[in-house]
Amino acid sequence: MSLLLDRLLQGTLDTLLMIGASSAITLLLGIPLALFLVTSTRGGIFEARWANGAIGSVVNVLRSIPFLILMVALIPFTRLIVGTSYGVWAAVVPLTVACIPFFARIAEVSLREVDRGLIEAAQAMGCRRRHIVWHVLLPEARPGIVAGFTITLVSMINASAVAGAIGAGGLGDLAYRYGYQRFDTQVMVTVIVLLVLLVTLIQFGGDRLAHALNKRK
Amino acid sequence: MSRYEADIEQALTHIRVEGLSKTYRGAQGVVRALDGIDLSIRRGEIFGIIGRSGAGKSSLIRTLNRLEQPSAGQVRIDGVDLGGLDENQLVELRRRVGMIFQHFNLLSAKTVWDNVALPLKVAGKRPAEIERRVAELLQLVDLADKRDVYPAQLSGGQKQRVGIARALVHEPQILLCDEATSALDPESTQAILALLRDINRRLGLTIVLITHEMEVIHEICQRVVVLERGRVVEEGPVWQVFGDPQHEVTRSLLGTRQHDLPEDLVGRIRPQPESERSLFLLDLHFTGASLREPDLLAIGRTLGAQARLLHGGIDRVQGRALGHLLVGVHSREPQAAILERARGLADKVGGLGYVTAA
Ligand SMILES: Nc1ncnc2c1ncn2[C@@H]1O[C@H](COP(=O)(O)OP(=O)(O)OP(=O)(O)O)[C@@H](O)[C@H]1O
Ligand SMILES: [Mg+2]
């Protein structure tokens, strides 16, 4: 029993580590990507339509590949970066590759919804383009970006369980080995409860934060 | 114009617009929003722009701080052509030209204080200076107690006051207002106009404003230009344009202010008197040109004891009495004689025909 408890604890920690690392990277790279997609379109403040089209297509392609297939296809790339295709860190690579485009598209929508009048007012008061990004686009879109990041986290947990099943460790791995291969319902149920708890916590926290950041009410 | 006069004109001019055109290429083809505009706006005046929807008012005002790039022609501020500015110079220029908007365009994620402080912050001013300046401005617009509130919690009038504070924080010499009071109720409109008039006087600011409310022009502008299809169709001191509009567009814009003939009279007007009791309708038009005011005693004496004031009204604009008085004259004299006698009573005197009392 205590061995199982150990494994559950380890699995939870592994999952948290996987999600933590992947989400940090997703946030760090996803927001600049979203900013690029928004500002480089026609009439944007850093208009570059050709680059916008090219990067937009890459994002679309990555988003349309199912996670399991993406993960397998990325194995050589993962090996190149972390040296192995097995374990928690190896899962971080496909998780971020899948989640960055997903998150960037959601953040892009929030950024695009920022009123053009605000950008114009900023220009009229003598803001440079980088000021507009920093003082107008990001703060105004912040509640939407936070809500989008919450959605991204939840689907990342989803994907991490899939990754776990093919050797990444974590709760998914546990559920697969005990629940699927050994028909151990107790472990299965425990894992499900833990996952539900995690998702609920994240959703609750994300909603609260988005609400607190929204000053438009 | 003599050399001397030209120099004076030059010295008075703050903003000079020459041959300005703007063409938009949109989905519905090419739109010529501005078509060869020439204008001079003087230092320290409040200058109004009116015109029907789509006439090009916003396009014009937006070229004055180059939010809009002209397709042809020039805008010069203090003699400097805006077309020749690089990005740094443009940023500098925009700090000398404030702008306020119909929908305020305040940043919802920043407090009142941060909204007003932003222009200074991005200009790299020192915190102590920002603190001092923002406090000063919030005092000016009477919002010192709202400094930590978010815009969503303010009324429309308060939001526009924040907009004004933000626009003035760099101590600009020009303030552009695009329908700044159009989203406000009458009371807030009055308060904003009083504020604009006050800063115009105290700071000597040149104000250019667009509005579709003729009251606003009437109340605070000194000169006005009327746009139609991207062209200037009428221009001059407000008293002149309002007192004696020359262009059909101006008349229709002023429509509600003009004292048109009442319906019940229009149908009954005849070119000749029908009976002994017919009244000759005399239109006394005060255009403001002569600074004269309606002299009731003179009207009574000139037109006889049975003269009736049937309709009309007088507005005071820039210290001049403007408007029409419609007087019914009971007299068997020929029209020409009455008109000749009445000539001195108003700036323009006309006969409209005869009506017979019902
Ligand atoms: N960005 C744009 N792209 C294409 N056409 C435009 C654009 N901006 C304005 N126009 C067109 O130019 C003309 C003048 O527009 P403008 O906004 O200057 O009018 P306006 O006098 O301010 O009207 P309103 O009183 O309705 O605000 C209109 O026909 C409008 O449709
Ligand atoms: Mg407009």
Coordinates of C-alpha atoms and ligand atoms in Angstrom, one line a residue:
Chain A
M1 CA 0.0 0.0 0.0
S2 CA 2.7 2.4 1.0
L3 CA 4.5 1.6 -2.2
L4 CA 1.4 2.5 -4.2
L5 CA 1.1 5.8 -2.2
D6 CA 4.7 6.5 -3.1
R7 CA 4.0 5.9 -6.7
L8 CA 0.9 8.1 -6.6
L9 CA 2.9 10.9 -5.0
Q10 CA 5.7 10.5 -7.5
G11 CA 3.2 10.5 -10.3
T12 CA 1.6 13.6 -9.1
L13 CA 4.9 15.4 -8.7
D14 CA 6.0 14.3 -12.2
T15 CA 2.8 15.6 -13.7
L16 CA 3.1 18.9 -11.9
L17 CA 6.7 19.2 -13.1
M18 CA 5.8 18.4 -16.6
I19 CA 2.9 20.9 -16.6
G20 CA 4.9 23.5 -14.8
A21 CA 7.9 23.4 -17.1
S22 CA 5.8 23.2 -20.3
S23 CA 3.4 25.9 -19.3
A24 CA 6.2 28.3 -18.4
I25 CA 7.8 27.8 -21.8
T26 CA 4.4 28.1 -23.5
L27 CA 3.7 31.4 -21.8
L28 CA 7.1 32.7 -22.6
L29 CA 7.0 31.9 -26.3
G30 CA 3.3 31.9 -26.9
I31 CA 2.7 35.6 -26.0
P32 CA 5.4 37.0 -28.3
L33 CA 4.1 34.7 -31.1
A34 CA 0.5 36.0 -30.5
L35 CA 1.8 39.6 -30.5
F36 CA 3.6 38.9 -33.8
L37 CA 0.5 37.4 -35.4
V38 CA -1.6 40.5 -34.3
T39 CA 0.8 43.3 -35.1
S40 CA 2.1 42.0 -38.4
T41 CA -1.2 41.8 -40.1
R42 CA -2.4 44.3 -42.7
G43 CA -2.7 47.7 -41.0
G44 CA -0.9 46.4 -37.9
I45 CA 1.7 48.5 -36.1
F46 CA 4.5 46.2 -37.3
E47 CA 3.0 45.2 -40.6
A48 CA 4.8 42.3 -42.3
R49 CA 2.2 40.4 -44.2
W50 CA 4.5 37.9 -45.9
A51 CA 6.0 36.8 -42.6
N52 CA 2.6 36.8 -41.0
G53 CA 1.3 34.5 -43.6
A54 CA 4.2 32.1 -43.3
I55 CA 4.2 31.9 -39.5
G56 CA 0.4 31.7 -39.5
S57 CA 0.5 28.6 -41.7
V58 CA 3.1 26.9 -39.5
V59 CA 0.9 27.5 -36.5
N60 CA -2.1 26.1 -38.3
V61 CA -0.3 23.0 -39.3
L62 CA 1.0 22.3 -35.8
R63 CA -2.5 22.8 -34.4
S64 CA -4.1 20.4 -36.8
I65 CA -1.9 17.4 -35.9
P66 CA -3.3 15.2 -33.1
F67 CA -1.1 15.2 -30.1
L68 CA -0.3 11.5 -30.1
I69 CA 1.0 11.7 -33.6
L70 CA 2.8 14.9 -33.1
M71 CA 4.6 13.3 -30.1
V72 CA 5.8 10.3 -32.1
A73 CA 6.8 12.5 -35.0
L74 CA 8.8 14.7 -32.7
I75 CA 10.9 11.9 -31.2
P76 CA 14.0 12.6 -33.2
F77 CA 13.7 16.3 -32.3
T78 CA 13.1 15.5 -28.7
R79 CA 16.2 13.3 -28.6
L80 CA 18.2 16.1 -30.1
I81 CA 17.2 18.6 -27.4
V82 CA 17.0 16.6 -24.2
G83 CA 19.1 13.6 -25.2
T84 CA 16.4 11.0 -24.6
S85 CA 12.8 10.3 -25.7
Y86 CA 11.8 8.9 -22.3
G87 CA 10.8 10.5 -19.1
V88 CA 9.3 13.8 -17.8
W89 CA 11.7 16.2 -19.6
A90 CA 11.2 14.4 -22.9
A91 CA 7.5 15.0 -22.6
V92 CA 8.0 18.7 -22.1
V93 CA 9.2 19.1 -25.8
P94 CA 6.1 17.8 -27.6
L95 CA 3.8 19.4 -24.9
T96 CA 5.2 22.8 -25.6
V97 CA 5.3 22.3 -29.3
A98 CA 1.6 21.4 -29.2
C99 CA 0.6 24.1 -26.7
I100 CA 2.4 27.1 -28.0
P101 CA 0.4 27.4 -31.2
F102 CA -2.8 26.6 -29.4
F103 CA -2.2 29.3 -26.7
A104 CA -0.9 31.8 -29.3
R105 CA -4.1 31.6 -31.3
I106 CA -6.3 32.1 -28.2
A107 CA -4.1 35.0 -27.0
E108 CA -4.2 36.4 -30.5
V109 CA -8.0 36.7 -30.4
S110 CA -7.8 38.7 -27.1
L111 CA -5.2 41.0 -28.5
R112 CA -7.1 41.6 -31.7
E113 CA -10.1 42.6 -29.7
V114 CA -8.3 45.6 -28.2
D115 CA -10.2 48.6 -29.5
R116 CA -8.4 50.4 -32.4
G117 CA -9.3 53.7 -30.9
L118 CA -7.0 52.9 -27.9
I119 CA -4.1 52.3 -30.2
E120 CA -4.9 55.5 -32.0
A121 CA -5.1 57.4 -28.8
A122 CA -1.7 56.0 -27.8
Q123 CA -0.2 57.2 -31.1
A124 CA -1.8 60.6 -30.7
M125 CA -0.2 61.0 -27.2
G126 CA 3.3 60.2 -28.6
C127 CA 3.6 56.5 -27.8
R128 CA 6.1 54.5 -29.9
R129 CA 5.2 51.1 -31.2
R130 CA 6.9 49.2 -28.4
H131 CA 5.0 51.4 -25.9
I132 CA 1.8 50.5 -27.5
V133 CA 2.6 46.8 -27.1
W134 CA 3.6 47.2 -23.5
H135 CA 1.1 49.8 -22.3
V136 CA -1.9 49.2 -24.4
L137 CA -2.1 45.7 -26.1
L138 CA -0.9 43.6 -23.3
P139 CA -2.7 45.2 -20.3
E140 CA -6.0 45.6 -22.2
A141 CA -5.9 41.9 -23.4
R142 CA -4.7 40.6 -20.0
P143 CA -8.0 39.2 -18.7
G144 CA -8.5 37.3 -22.0
I145 CA -5.0 36.1 -22.1
V146 CA -5.3 34.7 -18.6
A147 CA -8.5 32.9 -19.4
G148 CA -6.9 31.5 -22.6
F149 CA -3.9 30.3 -20.6
T150 CA -6.2 28.5 -18.2
I151 CA -7.8 26.7 -21.1
T152 CA -4.3 25.9 -22.4
L153 CA -3.3 24.4 -19.0
V154 CA -6.3 22.2 -18.8
S155 CA -5.8 20.8 -22.3
M156 CA -2.1 20.4 -21.4
I157 CA -3.0 18.2 -18.5
N158 CA -5.0 16.2 -20.9
A159 CA -2.1 15.8 -23.3
S160 CA 0.3 15.1 -20.4
A161 CA -1.8 12.0 -19.5
V162 CA -1.5 10.8 -23.1
A163 CA 2.3 11.5 -23.0
G164 CA 2.4 9.5 -19.7
A165 CA 0.9 6.5 -21.4
I166 CA 3.8 6.3 -23.8
G167 CA 6.6 6.6 -21.3
A168 CA 6.7 10.1 -20.0
G169 CA 5.9 9.2 -16.4
G170 CA 3.3 11.0 -14.3
L171 CA -0.2 10.3 -13.4
G172 CA -1.1 9.2 -17.0
D173 CA 1.6 6.6 -16.8
L174 CA 0.3 5.3 -13.5
A175 CA -3.3 5.0 -14.7
Y176 CA -2.1 3.2 -17.8
R177 CA 0.0 0.7 -16.1
Y178 CA -2.2 -0.1 -13.1
G179 CA -5.6 0.7 -14.5
Y180 CA -5.3 -0.6 -18.1
Q181 CA -2.7 -3.3 -17.9
R182 CA -3.5 -4.7 -14.4
F183 CA -7.2 -3.7 -14.1
D184 CA -6.5 -2.1 -10.7
T185 CA -9.6 0.0 -10.4
Q186 CA -8.6 1.6 -7.2
V187 CA -5.5 3.2 -8.7
M188 CA -7.5 4.2 -11.7
V189 CA -10.1 6.0 -9.7
T190 CA -7.5 7.7 -7.5
V191 CA -5.7 9.0 -10.6
I192 CA -9.0 10.3 -12.0
V193 CA -9.8 12.0 -8.7
L194 CA -6.4 13.7 -8.7
L195 CA -6.7 14.8 -12.2
V196 CA -10.2 16.2 -11.7
L197 CA -8.9 18.0 -8.6
L198 CA -6.0 19.5 -10.5
V199 CA -8.1 20.7 -13.4
T200 CA -10.7 22.2 -11.0
L201 CA -8.1 24.0 -9.1
I202 CA -6.5 25.5 -12.2
Q203 CA -9.9 26.5 -13.6
F204 CA -11.0 28.1 -10.4
G205 CA -7.7 30.0 -9.9
G206 CA -7.7 31.1 -13.6
D207 CA -11.2 32.3 -13.4
R208 CA -10.6 34.3 -10.3
L209 CA -7.4 35.9 -11.7
A210 CA -9.1 36.8 -15.0
H211 CA -12.0 38.3 -13.0
A212 CA -9.7 40.3 -10.8
L213 CA -7.7 41.6 -13.8
N214 CA -10.8 42.7 -15.7
K215 CA -11.3 46.4 -14.9
R216 CA -13.9 46.9 -17.5
K217 CA -16.9 46.4 -15.3
Chain B
M1 CA -2.3 91.8 -49.9
S2 CA 0.7 93.9 -49.1
R3 CA 3.9 92.4 -47.9
Y4 CA 3.2 93.8 -44.4
E5 CA -0.3 92.2 -44.2
A6 CA 1.1 88.9 -45.5
D7 CA 3.7 89.0 -42.6
I8 CA 1.0 89.6 -40.1
E9 CA -1.2 86.8 -41.5
Q10 CA 1.9 84.6 -41.3
A11 CA 2.5 85.5 -37.7
L12 CA -1.2 84.8 -36.7
T13 CA -1.3 81.5 -38.4
H14 CA -0.7 78.4 -36.3
I15 CA -1.8 75.6 -38.6
R16 CA -1.8 76.0 -42.3
V17 CA -3.4 73.4 -44.6
E18 CA -2.7 73.7 -48.3
G19 CA -4.1 71.7 -51.2
L20 CA -4.8 68.8 -48.8
S21 CA -6.3 65.6 -50.3
K22 CA -6.8 62.2 -48.9
T23 CA -7.9 59.2 -50.9
Y24 CA -8.8 55.9 -49.3
R25 CA -8.6 52.7 -51.3
G26 CA -11.1 50.4 -49.6
A27 CA -13.2 47.3 -50.5
Q28 CA -15.8 49.6 -52.2
G29 CA -13.2 51.2 -54.4
V30 CA -11.6 54.6 -54.1
V31 CA -13.0 57.2 -51.7
R32 CA -11.9 60.8 -52.1
A33 CA -12.4 61.9 -48.5
L34 CA -10.5 65.2 -48.8
D35 CA -10.3 67.1 -52.0
G36 CA -8.0 70.1 -52.1
I37 CA -8.6 71.7 -48.7
D38 CA -7.0 75.1 -47.9
L39 CA -7.3 76.5 -44.4
S40 CA -5.5 78.8 -41.9
I41 CA -6.1 78.3 -38.2
R42 CA -4.9 81.1 -36.0
R43 CA -3.0 80.8 -32.8
G44 CA -5.2 80.8 -29.8
E45 CA -8.5 80.5 -31.5
I46 CA -11.2 77.9 -31.2
F47 CA -11.9 76.7 -34.7
G48 CA -14.9 74.6 -35.6
I49 CA -15.4 72.1 -38.4
I50 CA -18.9 71.1 -39.4
G51 CA -20.4 69.1 -42.2
R52 CA -22.7 66.2 -42.9
S53 CA -21.7 62.7 -42.0
G54 CA -19.0 61.4 -44.3
A55 CA -18.0 64.9 -45.4
G56 CA -14.4 64.3 -44.3
K57 CA -14.2 66.1 -40.9
S58 CA -12.4 63.3 -39.1
S59 CA -10.1 62.7 -42.0
L60 CA -9.1 66.4 -41.9
I61 CA -8.5 66.6 -38.2
R62 CA -6.5 63.4 -38.2
T63 CA -4.1 64.8 -40.7
L64 CA -3.3 67.6 -38.3
N65 CA -1.3 65.2 -36.1
R66 CA -0.6 62.8 -38.9
L67 CA -2.7 59.9 -37.6
E68 CA -3.7 60.1 -41.3
Q69 CA -1.1 60.4 -44.0
P70 CA -2.3 62.9 -46.7
S71 CA -2.4 61.7 -50.3
A72 CA -1.4 65.2 -51.5
G73 CA -0.9 68.7 -50.1
Q74 CA 0.6 69.9 -46.9
V75 CA -0.1 70.5 -43.3
R76 CA 2.2 73.0 -41.6
I77 CA 2.3 73.8 -37.9
D78 CA 4.3 76.8 -37.0
G79 CA 5.6 76.7 -40.5
V80 CA 7.0 73.1 -40.3
D81 CA 5.7 70.7 -42.9
L82 CA 4.5 67.5 -41.1
G83 CA 5.1 65.5 -44.3
G84 CA 8.9 65.8 -43.8
L85 CA 9.0 64.5 -40.2
D86 CA 10.7 61.2 -39.3
E87 CA 9.4 58.9 -36.6
N88 CA 11.2 60.7 -33.8
Q89 CA 10.1 64.1 -34.9
L90 CA 6.5 62.8 -35.3
V91 CA 6.5 61.6 -31.7
E92 CA 7.8 65.0 -30.6
L93 CA 5.1 66.7 -32.7
R94 CA 2.3 64.6 -31.2
R95 CA 3.4 65.6 -27.7
R96 CA 2.8 69.2 -28.8
V97 CA -0.7 68.3 -30.2
G98 CA -3.2 66.8 -27.8
M99 CA -6.3 65.0 -29.0
I100 CA -9.6 63.9 -27.4
F101 CA -12.1 61.5 -28.8
Q102 CA -15.8 60.9 -29.0
H103 CA -15.5 57.6 -27.1
F104 CA -12.8 58.9 -24.8
N105 CA -10.4 56.0 -25.6
L106 CA -9.1 55.6 -22.0
L107 CA -7.2 52.5 -21.1
S108 CA -9.5 50.3 -19.1
A109 CA -6.7 48.4 -17.4
K110 CA -5.2 51.6 -15.9
T111 CA -6.4 53.9 -13.2
V112 CA -7.2 57.6 -13.9
W113 CA -3.8 58.5 -12.6
D114 CA -2.0 56.0 -14.8
N115 CA -4.0 57.1 -17.8
V116 CA -3.0 60.7 -17.4
A117 CA 0.6 59.7 -16.5
L118 CA 1.2 57.5 -19.5
P119 CA 2.2 60.2 -22.0
L120 CA 4.8 61.5 -19.6
K121 CA 6.0 58.0 -18.7
V122 CA 6.6 57.0 -22.3
A123 CA 8.4 60.3 -22.8
G124 CA 10.9 59.2 -20.1
K125 CA 10.0 62.0 -17.6
R126 CA 11.2 61.7 -14.0
P127 CA 8.7 60.2 -11.5
A128 CA 8.7 63.4 -9.4
E129 CA 7.9 65.5 -12.4
I130 CA 5.2 63.0 -13.5
E131 CA 3.6 63.1 -10.0
R132 CA 3.6 66.9 -9.9
R133 CA 2.2 67.3 -13.4
V134 CA -0.5 64.7 -13.1
A135 CA -1.7 66.1 -9.8
E136 CA -1.8 69.5 -11.4
L137 CA -3.9 68.3 -14.4
L138 CA -6.3 66.2 -12.2
Q139 CA -6.8 69.4 -10.2
L140 CA -7.5 71.4 -13.4
V141 CA -10.2 68.9 -14.5
D142 CA -11.5 68.6 -11.0
L143 CA -10.9 64.9 -10.6
A144 CA -8.3 64.8 -7.9
D145 CA -10.4 62.5 -5.8
K146 CA -10.7 59.9 -8.6
R147 CA -7.0 59.3 -9.1
D148 CA -7.1 55.6 -8.2
V149 CA -10.4 54.8 -9.8
Y150 CA -10.7 52.8 -13.1
P151 CA -12.4 54.5 -16.1
A152 CA -15.3 52.0 -16.0
Q153 CA -16.4 53.5 -12.8
L154 CA -16.6 57.1 -14.2
S155 CA -19.5 58.9 -15.9
G156 CA -19.1 60.0 -19.5
G157 CA -18.4 63.6 -18.5
Q158 CA -15.7 62.4 -16.1
K159 CA -14.2 60.1 -18.6
Q160 CA -13.9 63.0 -21.1
R161 CA -12.3 65.1 -18.4
V162 CA -9.7 62.4 -17.9
G163 CA -9.2 62.5 -21.7
I164 CA -8.7 66.2 -21.6
A165 CA -6.2 65.9 -18.7
R166 CA -4.3 63.2 -20.6
A167 CA -4.3 65.4 -23.8
L168 CA -2.9 68.4 -21.9
V169 CA -0.3 66.6 -19.8
H170 CA 2.6 67.5 -22.2
E171 CA 1.5 71.2 -22.2
P172 CA 0.6 71.1 -25.9
Q173 CA -0.1 74.2 -28.0
I174 CA -2.9 72.6 -30.0
L175 CA -5.9 70.5 -28.9
L176 CA -7.8 68.5 -31.4
C177 CA -11.4 67.4 -30.5
D178 CA -13.2 64.9 -32.7
E179 CA -16.9 64.9 -31.5
A180 CA -15.7 65.3 -28.0
T181 CA -19.1 66.0 -26.6
S182 CA -21.3 63.9 -28.9
A183 CA -21.6 61.0 -26.4
L184 CA -22.5 63.2 -23.5
D185 CA -25.7 64.5 -22.0
P186 CA -26.5 68.2 -22.2
E187 CA -25.3 69.0 -18.7
S188 CA -21.9 67.2 -19.2
T189 CA -21.6 68.8 -22.6
Q190 CA -21.9 72.3 -21.0
A191 CA -19.3 71.4 -18.3
I192 CA -16.8 70.1 -21.0
L193 CA -17.4 73.2 -23.1
A194 CA -16.8 75.5 -20.1
L195 CA -13.6 73.6 -19.4
L196 CA -12.4 73.9 -23.0
R197 CA -13.2 77.6 -23.1
D198 CA -11.3 78.0 -19.8
I199 CA -8.2 76.2 -21.0
N200 CA -8.3 78.1 -24.3
R201 CA -8.2 81.4 -22.3
R202 CA -5.9 80.5 -19.6
L203 CA -3.3 78.5 -21.6
G204 CA -3.7 80.2 -24.9
L205 CA -4.3 76.9 -26.5
T206 CA -5.4 76.6 -30.2
I207 CA -8.4 74.3 -30.3
V208 CA -9.7 72.6 -33.4
L209 CA -13.0 70.9 -32.9
I210 CA -15.4 68.8 -34.9
T211 CA -19.0 68.6 -33.9
H212 CA -22.5 67.9 -35.3
E213 CA -24.0 70.0 -32.5
M214 CA -24.4 73.6 -33.8
E215 CA -24.9 74.7 -30.2
V216 CA -21.3 73.8 -29.5
I217 CA -20.0 75.9 -32.4
H218 CA -22.3 78.7 -31.4
E219 CA -21.1 78.6 -27.9
I220 CA -17.3 78.4 -28.0
C221 CA -16.0 78.8 -31.6
Q222 CA -14.6 81.9 -33.1
R223 CA -14.4 80.7 -36.7
V224 CA -16.0 77.8 -38.5
V225 CA -15.5 75.9 -41.7
V226 CA -18.2 73.9 -43.5
L227 CA -17.1 70.7 -45.3
E228 CA -19.0 68.9 -48.0
R229 CA -17.6 65.9 -50.0
G230 CA -14.1 66.7 -48.9
R231 CA -14.2 70.4 -49.9
V232 CA -14.6 73.6 -48.0
V233 CA -17.9 75.1 -49.0
E234 CA -18.1 78.0 -46.5
E235 CA -15.7 79.5 -44.0
G236 CA -15.7 82.5 -41.7
P237 CA -16.4 84.0 -38.3
V238 CA -19.2 82.1 -36.6
W239 CA -21.5 85.1 -36.4
Q240 CA -21.1 85.5 -40.2
V241 CA -21.6 81.9 -41.2
F242 CA -24.5 81.5 -38.7
G243 CA -26.0 84.9 -39.3
D244 CA -26.1 84.7 -43.1
P245 CA -25.3 81.2 -44.4
Q246 CA -24.5 81.2 -48.1
H247 CA -24.3 77.5 -48.9
E248 CA -27.2 75.2 -49.0
V249 CA -25.3 72.6 -46.9
T250 CA -24.7 75.2 -44.2
R251 CA -28.4 76.2 -44.2
S252 CA -29.5 72.6 -43.8
L253 CA -27.0 72.0 -41.0
L254 CA -28.3 75.1 -39.2
G255 CA -31.8 74.0 -40.0
T256 CA -33.1 73.8 -36.5
R257 CA -31.5 77.1 -35.6
Q258 CA -33.1 79.0 -38.5
H259 CA -36.4 80.5 -37.8
D260 CA -38.2 79.0 -40.8
L261 CA -41.6 80.2 -41.8
P262 CA -44.3 78.6 -39.8
E263 CA -46.5 76.1 -41.6
D264 CA -49.8 78.0 -41.1
L265 CA -48.4 81.1 -42.9
V266 CA -46.6 79.3 -45.8
G267 CA -49.8 78.0 -47.3
R268 CA -51.5 81.3 -47.3
I269 CA -48.9 83.6 -48.8
R270 CA -50.1 85.4 -52.0
P271 CA -48.1 87.6 -54.3
Q272 CA -50.8 90.3 -54.2
P273 CA -53.1 91.5 -51.4
E274 CA -56.5 89.8 -51.5
S275 CA -58.4 92.3 -49.4
E276 CA -58.2 95.4 -47.3
R277 CA -57.2 93.3 -44.4
S278 CA -54.2 91.6 -46.0
L279 CA -50.8 91.9 -44.2
F280 CA -47.6 92.5 -46.1
L281 CA -44.9 90.1 -44.7
L282 CA -41.6 91.7 -44.1
D283 CA -38.5 89.7 -43.3
L284 CA -36.0 91.6 -41.2
H285 CA -32.7 89.7 -41.3
F286 CA -30.0 90.6 -38.8
T287 CA -26.8 89.0 -40.1
G288 CA -24.5 90.6 -37.5
A289 CA -22.6 92.4 -40.2
S290 CA -23.4 95.8 -38.9
L291 CA -23.4 95.0 -35.2
R292 CA -26.9 96.5 -35.1
E293 CA -29.6 95.2 -32.7
P294 CA -33.4 95.1 -33.5
D295 CA -34.7 98.5 -32.5
L296 CA -38.3 98.0 -31.6
L297 CA -39.2 101.7 -31.4
A298 CA -37.8 102.3 -34.9
I299 CA -39.7 99.3 -36.2
G300 CA -42.9 100.6 -34.8
R301 CA -42.4 104.1 -36.0
T302 CA -41.3 103.1 -39.5
L303 CA -43.9 100.5 -40.2
G304 CA -46.8 102.1 -38.4
A305 CA -48.9 101.4 -35.4
Q306 CA -50.4 98.2 -36.9
A307 CA -47.2 96.3 -37.4
R308 CA -47.4 92.8 -36.0
L309 CA -44.4 90.7 -34.9
L310 CA -45.5 87.3 -36.3
H311 CA -42.5 85.1 -35.9
G312 CA -38.8 85.0 -35.4
G313 CA -36.0 85.1 -32.9
I314 CA -32.7 86.6 -32.2
D315 CA -29.5 84.7 -31.1
R316 CA -26.5 86.4 -29.7
V317 CA -23.3 85.1 -31.1
Q318 CA -19.9 86.6 -30.4
G319 CA -21.7 89.8 -29.2
R320 CA -23.8 90.2 -32.3
A321 CA -27.5 89.8 -32.7
L322 CA -28.4 87.3 -35.4
G323 CA -31.7 86.1 -36.7
H324 CA -34.9 86.9 -38.5
L325 CA -37.9 88.9 -37.4
L326 CA -41.1 88.4 -39.5
V327 CA -43.3 91.5 -39.3
G328 CA -46.8 91.8 -40.7
V329 CA -47.5 95.3 -42.0
H330 CA -50.9 96.7 -42.6
S331 CA -50.6 99.2 -45.3
R332 CA -52.0 100.0 -48.8
E333 CA -48.7 101.4 -50.0
P334 CA -47.0 99.5 -52.8
Q335 CA -44.4 96.8 -51.8
A336 CA -41.5 98.8 -53.1
A337 CA -42.3 101.8 -50.9
I338 CA -42.6 99.7 -47.7
L339 CA -39.3 98.0 -48.5
E340 CA -37.6 101.3 -49.2
R341 CA -38.8 102.7 -45.9
A342 CA -37.8 99.6 -43.9
R343 CA -34.4 99.3 -45.4
G344 CA -32.6 100.8 -42.4
L345 CA -34.3 98.5 -39.9
A346 CA -32.1 95.4 -40.4
D347 CA -29.0 94.2 -42.4
K348 CA -31.2 92.6 -45.0
V349 CA -34.8 93.3 -45.6
G350 CA -37.1 91.4 -47.9
G351 CA -40.8 91.1 -48.7
L352 CA -42.3 87.6 -48.7
G353 CA -45.8 88.4 -50.0
Y354 CA -49.3 89.0 -48.5
V355 CA -51.4 86.9 -46.1
T356 CA -55.0 87.5 -45.3
A357 CA -55.9 87.1 -41.6
A358 CA -58.1 84.1 -41.2
Ligands
LIG1 N1 -10.0 54.1 -43.2 C1 -10.9 54.4 -44.2 N2 -10.9 53.6 -45.3 C2 -11.8 53.8 -46.3 N3 -12.6 54.9 -46.3 C3 -12.6 55.7 -45.3 C4 -11.8 55.5 -44.2 N4 -12.0 56.5 -43.3 C5 -12.9 57.3 -43.8 N5 -13.3 56.8 -45.0 C6 -14.3 57.4 -45.9 O1 -14.0 58.8 -46.1 C7 -15.1 59.6 -46.1 C8 -14.9 60.7 -45.0 O2 -14.9 60.1 -43.7 P1 -14.7 60.9 -42.4 O3 -14.7 59.9 -41.3 O4 -13.6 61.8 -42.5 O5 -16.1 61.7 -42.3 P2 -16.7 62.5 -41.2 O6 -17.0 63.9 -41.7 O7 -15.9 62.5 -40.0 O8 -18.1 61.8 -40.9 P3 -18.9 61.5 -39.5 O9 -19.6 62.8 -39.2 O10 -19.8 60.5 -39.8 O11 -17.9 61.2 -38.4 C9 -16.3 58.7 -45.8 O12 -16.9 58.5 -47.1 C10 -15.7 57.5 -45.2 O13 -16.5 56.4 -45.6
MG2 MG -16.0 61.7 -38.0

